[in-house]
Coordinates of C-alpha atoms in Angstrom, one line a residue:
M27 CA -172.5 -145.0 90.0
I28 CA -173.1 -147.9 92.8
I29 CA -171.2 -148.8 95.3
A30 CA -171.2 -152.7 97.4
N31 CA -171.4 -152.3 101.7
P32 CA -170.6 -155.7 102.6
R33 CA -170.7 -154.8 106.4
G34 CA -173.7 -152.9 105.9
N35 CA -175.1 -156.0 102.8
Y36 CA -176.9 -153.2 100.7
S37 CA -175.5 -151.5 98.0
F38 CA -175.4 -147.5 97.5
I39 CA -175.9 -144.6 95.4
R40 CA -172.7 -142.9 96.1
G41 CA -174.0 -139.1 97.2
I42 CA -172.3 -136.7 98.7
S43 CA -170.5 -136.7 102.3
P44 CA -173.4 -136.8 103.8
Y45 CA -174.8 -138.6 103.2
S46 CA -175.6 -141.1 99.8
A47 CA -177.7 -141.4 97.4
G48 CA -179.7 -144.4 97.9
A49 CA -179.1 -148.1 99.5
V50 CA -180.2 -151.8 98.1
A51 CA -180.4 -154.8 100.2
A52 CA -177.9 -157.4 99.2
P53 CA -179.7 -160.8 98.3
G54 CA -181.0 -162.8 101.5
F55 CA -181.2 -159.8 102.8
G56 CA -184.4 -156.8 102.7
I57 CA -185.1 -153.8 103.9
E58 CA -187.3 -152.4 107.0
H59 CA -187.7 -149.2 108.0
A60 CA -188.8 -147.9 111.6
R61 CA -190.4 -144.8 112.7
F62 CA -190.7 -143.1 116.0
Q63 CA -194.1 -142.9 117.8
Q64 CA -193.1 -138.9 117.8
P65 CA -189.2 -137.5 116.7
I66 CA -186.7 -138.1 119.4
P67 CA -183.5 -135.3 119.5
L68 CA -180.6 -136.8 116.9
K69 CA -178.6 -137.4 120.3
A70 CA -181.4 -139.0 121.8
G71 CA -182.5 -140.6 118.8
F72 CA -179.6 -141.7 117.5
A73 CA -178.9 -143.8 121.1
A74 CA -183.1 -145.0 120.5
V75 CA -181.7 -145.9 116.7
A76 CA -178.6 -148.0 118.1
A77 CA -180.5 -149.4 120.7
Q78 CA -183.7 -151.0 117.5
L79 CA -180.9 -152.3 115.5
Q80 CA -179.6 -154.5 118.7
R81 CA -183.8 -155.5 119.4
A82 CA -183.2 -156.2 115.6
G83 CA -179.3 -158.6 116.0
R84 CA -178.2 -156.2 113.6
P85 CA -174.8 -154.1 113.2
K86 CA -175.0 -150.4 113.1
Q87 CA -173.7 -150.6 109.3
A88 CA -177.1 -151.9 108.7
L89 CA -178.1 -148.3 109.0
C90 CA -179.1 -148.2 105.4
G91 CA -181.2 -144.8 105.7
M92 CA -181.9 -141.5 107.8
E93 CA -184.7 -139.1 108.3
L94 CA -184.4 -136.1 110.5
R95 CA -186.0 -133.2 111.0
S96 CA -185.1 -129.5 111.8
P97 CA -187.2 -126.2 113.1
K98 CA -187.0 -124.7 110.7
P99 CA -185.1 -124.6 107.1
F100 CA -181.2 -124.2 106.9
T101 CA -179.3 -121.8 105.6
F102 CA -176.9 -123.2 103.3
P103 CA -173.7 -122.5 105.8
G104 CA -175.6 -123.1 108.2
F105 CA -176.2 -126.8 106.6
S106 CA -172.8 -127.9 105.6
Q107 CA -172.4 -126.8 109.8
F108 CA -174.9 -129.3 110.5
N109 CA -174.0 -132.3 108.7
A110 CA -169.9 -132.1 109.7
G111 CA -171.7 -132.9 113.6
Y112 CA -173.9 -135.2 111.8
V113 CA -171.3 -137.1 109.9
D114 CA -168.8 -137.4 113.2
V115 CA -171.7 -140.0 114.9
L116 CA -171.5 -142.1 111.3
K117 CA -168.0 -142.2 112.4
E118 CA -168.3 -143.1 115.8
W119 CA -170.4 -146.2 114.3
D120 CA -168.0 -146.8 112.2
I121 CA -169.8 -146.5 109.1
L122 CA -168.5 -144.0 106.1
M123 CA -166.0 -146.1 104.0
E124 CA -162.9 -146.3 102.6
G125 CA -162.3 -142.3 101.4
G126 CA -164.3 -140.5 103.9
L127 CA -168.0 -142.3 101.8
N128 CA -170.9 -141.8 102.9
P129 CA -173.0 -145.1 103.0
V130 CA -176.5 -144.1 104.1
A131 CA -179.4 -142.1 102.6
R132 CA -180.9 -139.4 104.1
T133 CA -184.1 -137.5 104.2
N134 CA -184.0 -133.5 105.9
I135 CA -186.8 -131.9 106.3
A136 CA -188.2 -128.6 108.3
P137 CA -192.5 -128.9 109.3
A138 CA -194.3 -126.2 108.9
V139 CA -196.4 -126.9 112.1
R140 CA -194.9 -128.1 115.1
P141 CA -191.4 -128.7 114.3
P142 CA -188.8 -130.1 116.9
A143 CA -186.7 -127.3 119.4
E144 CA -184.3 -128.4 117.6
P145 CA -182.4 -131.1 115.1
S146 CA -184.2 -134.5 115.9
I147 CA -184.5 -138.2 114.1
Y148 CA -187.9 -139.2 112.9
G149 CA -187.6 -142.1 111.0
F150 CA -184.5 -145.1 109.6
S151 CA -184.3 -147.9 108.1
Y152 CA -181.2 -150.7 108.0
T153 CA -181.1 -154.2 106.9
V154 CA -182.2 -157.5 108.1
P155 CA -181.9 -161.2 106.4
A156 CA -184.8 -162.2 104.5
P157 CA -184.2 -164.7 101.7
G158 CA -185.6 -164.9 98.8
S159 CA -186.9 -162.1 99.8
P160 CA -187.4 -159.1 96.4
K161 CA -185.4 -155.8 96.1
T162 CA -186.0 -153.3 98.6
F163 CA -184.5 -150.1 98.6
V164 CA -184.6 -146.6 100.3
V165 CA -184.5 -143.5 98.1
A166 CA -182.6 -140.6 99.4
G167 CA -184.7 -136.8 99.9
A168 CA -183.6 -134.9 97.3
G169 CA -184.9 -131.6 96.4
E170 CA -184.8 -128.7 93.0
L171 CA -180.6 -128.7 93.3
P172 CA -179.1 -130.7 90.7
E173 CA -177.4 -134.8 92.1
G174 CA -174.1 -133.8 93.8
S175 CA -174.9 -129.8 94.4
L176 CA -175.0 -128.1 97.1
D177 CA -174.9 -124.7 95.9
P178 CA -178.0 -122.7 95.9
K179 CA -177.1 -120.6 92.1
D180 CA -178.1 -123.9 91.2
V181 CA -182.0 -124.5 92.8
V182 CA -184.7 -124.6 89.3
R183 CA -186.8 -121.6 89.3
R184 CA -184.9 -120.3 92.6
G185 CA -186.7 -117.7 94.9
E186 CA -190.1 -118.3 92.6
T187 CA -193.1 -120.4 94.2
S188 CA -195.8 -119.6 91.2
A189 CA -196.9 -122.8 89.9
A190 CA -195.5 -122.9 86.5
A191 CA -192.4 -122.6 88.6
L192 CA -193.8 -125.2 90.7
V193 CA -194.0 -127.5 88.5
E194 CA -191.3 -127.2 87.0
K195 CA -189.8 -127.9 90.5
A196 CA -192.0 -131.1 90.8
R197 CA -190.4 -132.6 87.0
F198 CA -187.3 -132.2 87.9
V199 CA -187.3 -133.6 90.8
M200 CA -189.2 -136.2 89.4
G201 CA -187.0 -136.7 87.7
L202 CA -184.2 -136.8 90.3
M203 CA -186.8 -139.9 91.5
E204 CA -186.8 -142.5 88.6
G205 CA -182.7 -142.0 88.2
R206 CA -182.4 -142.6 91.4
L207 CA -184.8 -145.5 90.5
K208 CA -183.0 -146.4 87.7
E209 CA -179.4 -145.9 89.1
L210 CA -180.0 -148.7 91.5
G211 CA -182.3 -151.6 89.7
V212 CA -185.4 -151.0 90.9
S213 CA -189.0 -149.3 89.3
W214 CA -191.7 -147.3 91.0
A215 CA -193.6 -151.1 90.5
E216 CA -191.3 -151.7 93.5
S217 CA -192.2 -148.7 95.9
T218 CA -194.6 -149.2 99.1
V219 CA -194.1 -145.4 100.2
T220 CA -194.1 -142.0 97.8
E221 CA -193.4 -138.4 99.8
V222 CA -193.9 -135.8 99.4
Y223 CA -192.8 -132.3 101.0
T224 CA -193.8 -129.0 100.6
V225 CA -195.5 -126.3 101.9
F226 CA -197.1 -125.0 98.8
N227 CA -200.3 -126.8 97.2
L228 CA -200.1 -130.1 94.4
H229 CA -203.1 -130.2 93.5
A230 CA -202.6 -128.5 90.1
F231 CA -200.5 -130.9 89.6
I232 CA -199.2 -133.7 91.7
E233 CA -201.8 -136.7 88.6
Q234 CA -200.5 -135.7 85.6
E235 CA -196.2 -134.6 87.3
I236 CA -196.4 -136.6 90.0
L237 CA -198.9 -139.9 90.0
A238 CA -199.5 -140.8 86.2
R239 CA -195.4 -141.0 85.9
M240 CA -195.7 -143.3 89.0
G241 CA -196.8 -145.9 87.3
K242 CA -198.2 -148.6 90.0
G243 CA -196.4 -147.4 92.1
A244 CA -199.6 -144.8 92.4
A245 CA -201.3 -147.7 93.6
H246 CA -200.1 -147.0 96.9
G247 CA -200.2 -143.0 96.2
I248 CA -198.4 -140.4 98.6
T249 CA -197.8 -139.4 101.4
W250 CA -197.8 -135.4 101.6
H251 CA -195.9 -133.9 104.6
Y252 CA -196.6 -130.4 105.4
S253 CA -192.8 -129.2 105.9
R254 CA -189.9 -127.5 104.1
P255 CA -187.1 -129.3 102.9
P256 CA -183.6 -128.9 104.5
I257 CA -182.3 -125.9 103.1
E258 CA -184.2 -121.7 102.4
T259 CA -185.0 -121.5 99.3
I260 CA -185.5 -125.2 98.2
E261 CA -189.2 -125.2 97.8
F262 CA -190.4 -129.3 96.9
E263 CA -188.4 -132.7 98.2
M264 CA -189.9 -136.1 97.6
D265 CA -188.7 -140.0 98.4
V266 CA -189.3 -143.2 98.1
R267 CA -188.7 -146.6 99.6
G268 CA -189.3 -150.2 98.4
C269 CA -189.6 -151.5 102.0
R270 CA -191.8 -155.5 103.2
R271 CA -191.6 -153.9 106.9
E272 CA -192.4 -151.0 109.0
V273 CA -191.8 -150.5 112.4
V274 CA -193.1 -148.4 114.9
L275 CA -191.3 -147.8 117.7

């Protein structure tokens, strides 16, 4: 279900309490992506996000995507506890919509090398006025869990990391990406950045299961983060965006 967010100048795919599944800019607006040179701990990171929105002349409601980094994968209960505190900040910022709907997409992963000492913000996306801009969008990170589920029993090939299991996981996650792109009314051809998060070898299936399915989007390749998804037992995650401007802060 795609829902309009007039205050933020974008529409989003309804997700679950901690995040939406993706966002697309409203006509006359575009989505910009910003990342920090190094991840910033959550509280200071939110302040830095607010400062960038202010510099851009945008309200906090323009925030449409967040990228977090964690010290290590959470347990499923631990992830729920973390999400509650994260959502509290969005409430304070008056971003949530009627009924507590969260419009902000999110990716949250745990770097396997030099992880942060505490949950931190790596990057974020927001809308800006952009008359005549082509469609711009951000698709939230997703691992091998069905849409809307945070039940460990639903993890695809849970506990398995064989070559065959990884192919099935990647195929499943690519299906989620494709479904979200379609729901946002965009395609791989409009993507500018595709990111993969796993510590397992991609070489055996990257061509057929990822690049071949990306069509024209494969022209930009993929960015592989040697990282783990945010929850224990999930092994493969992806996100994708189509932005015309990328900023390093």
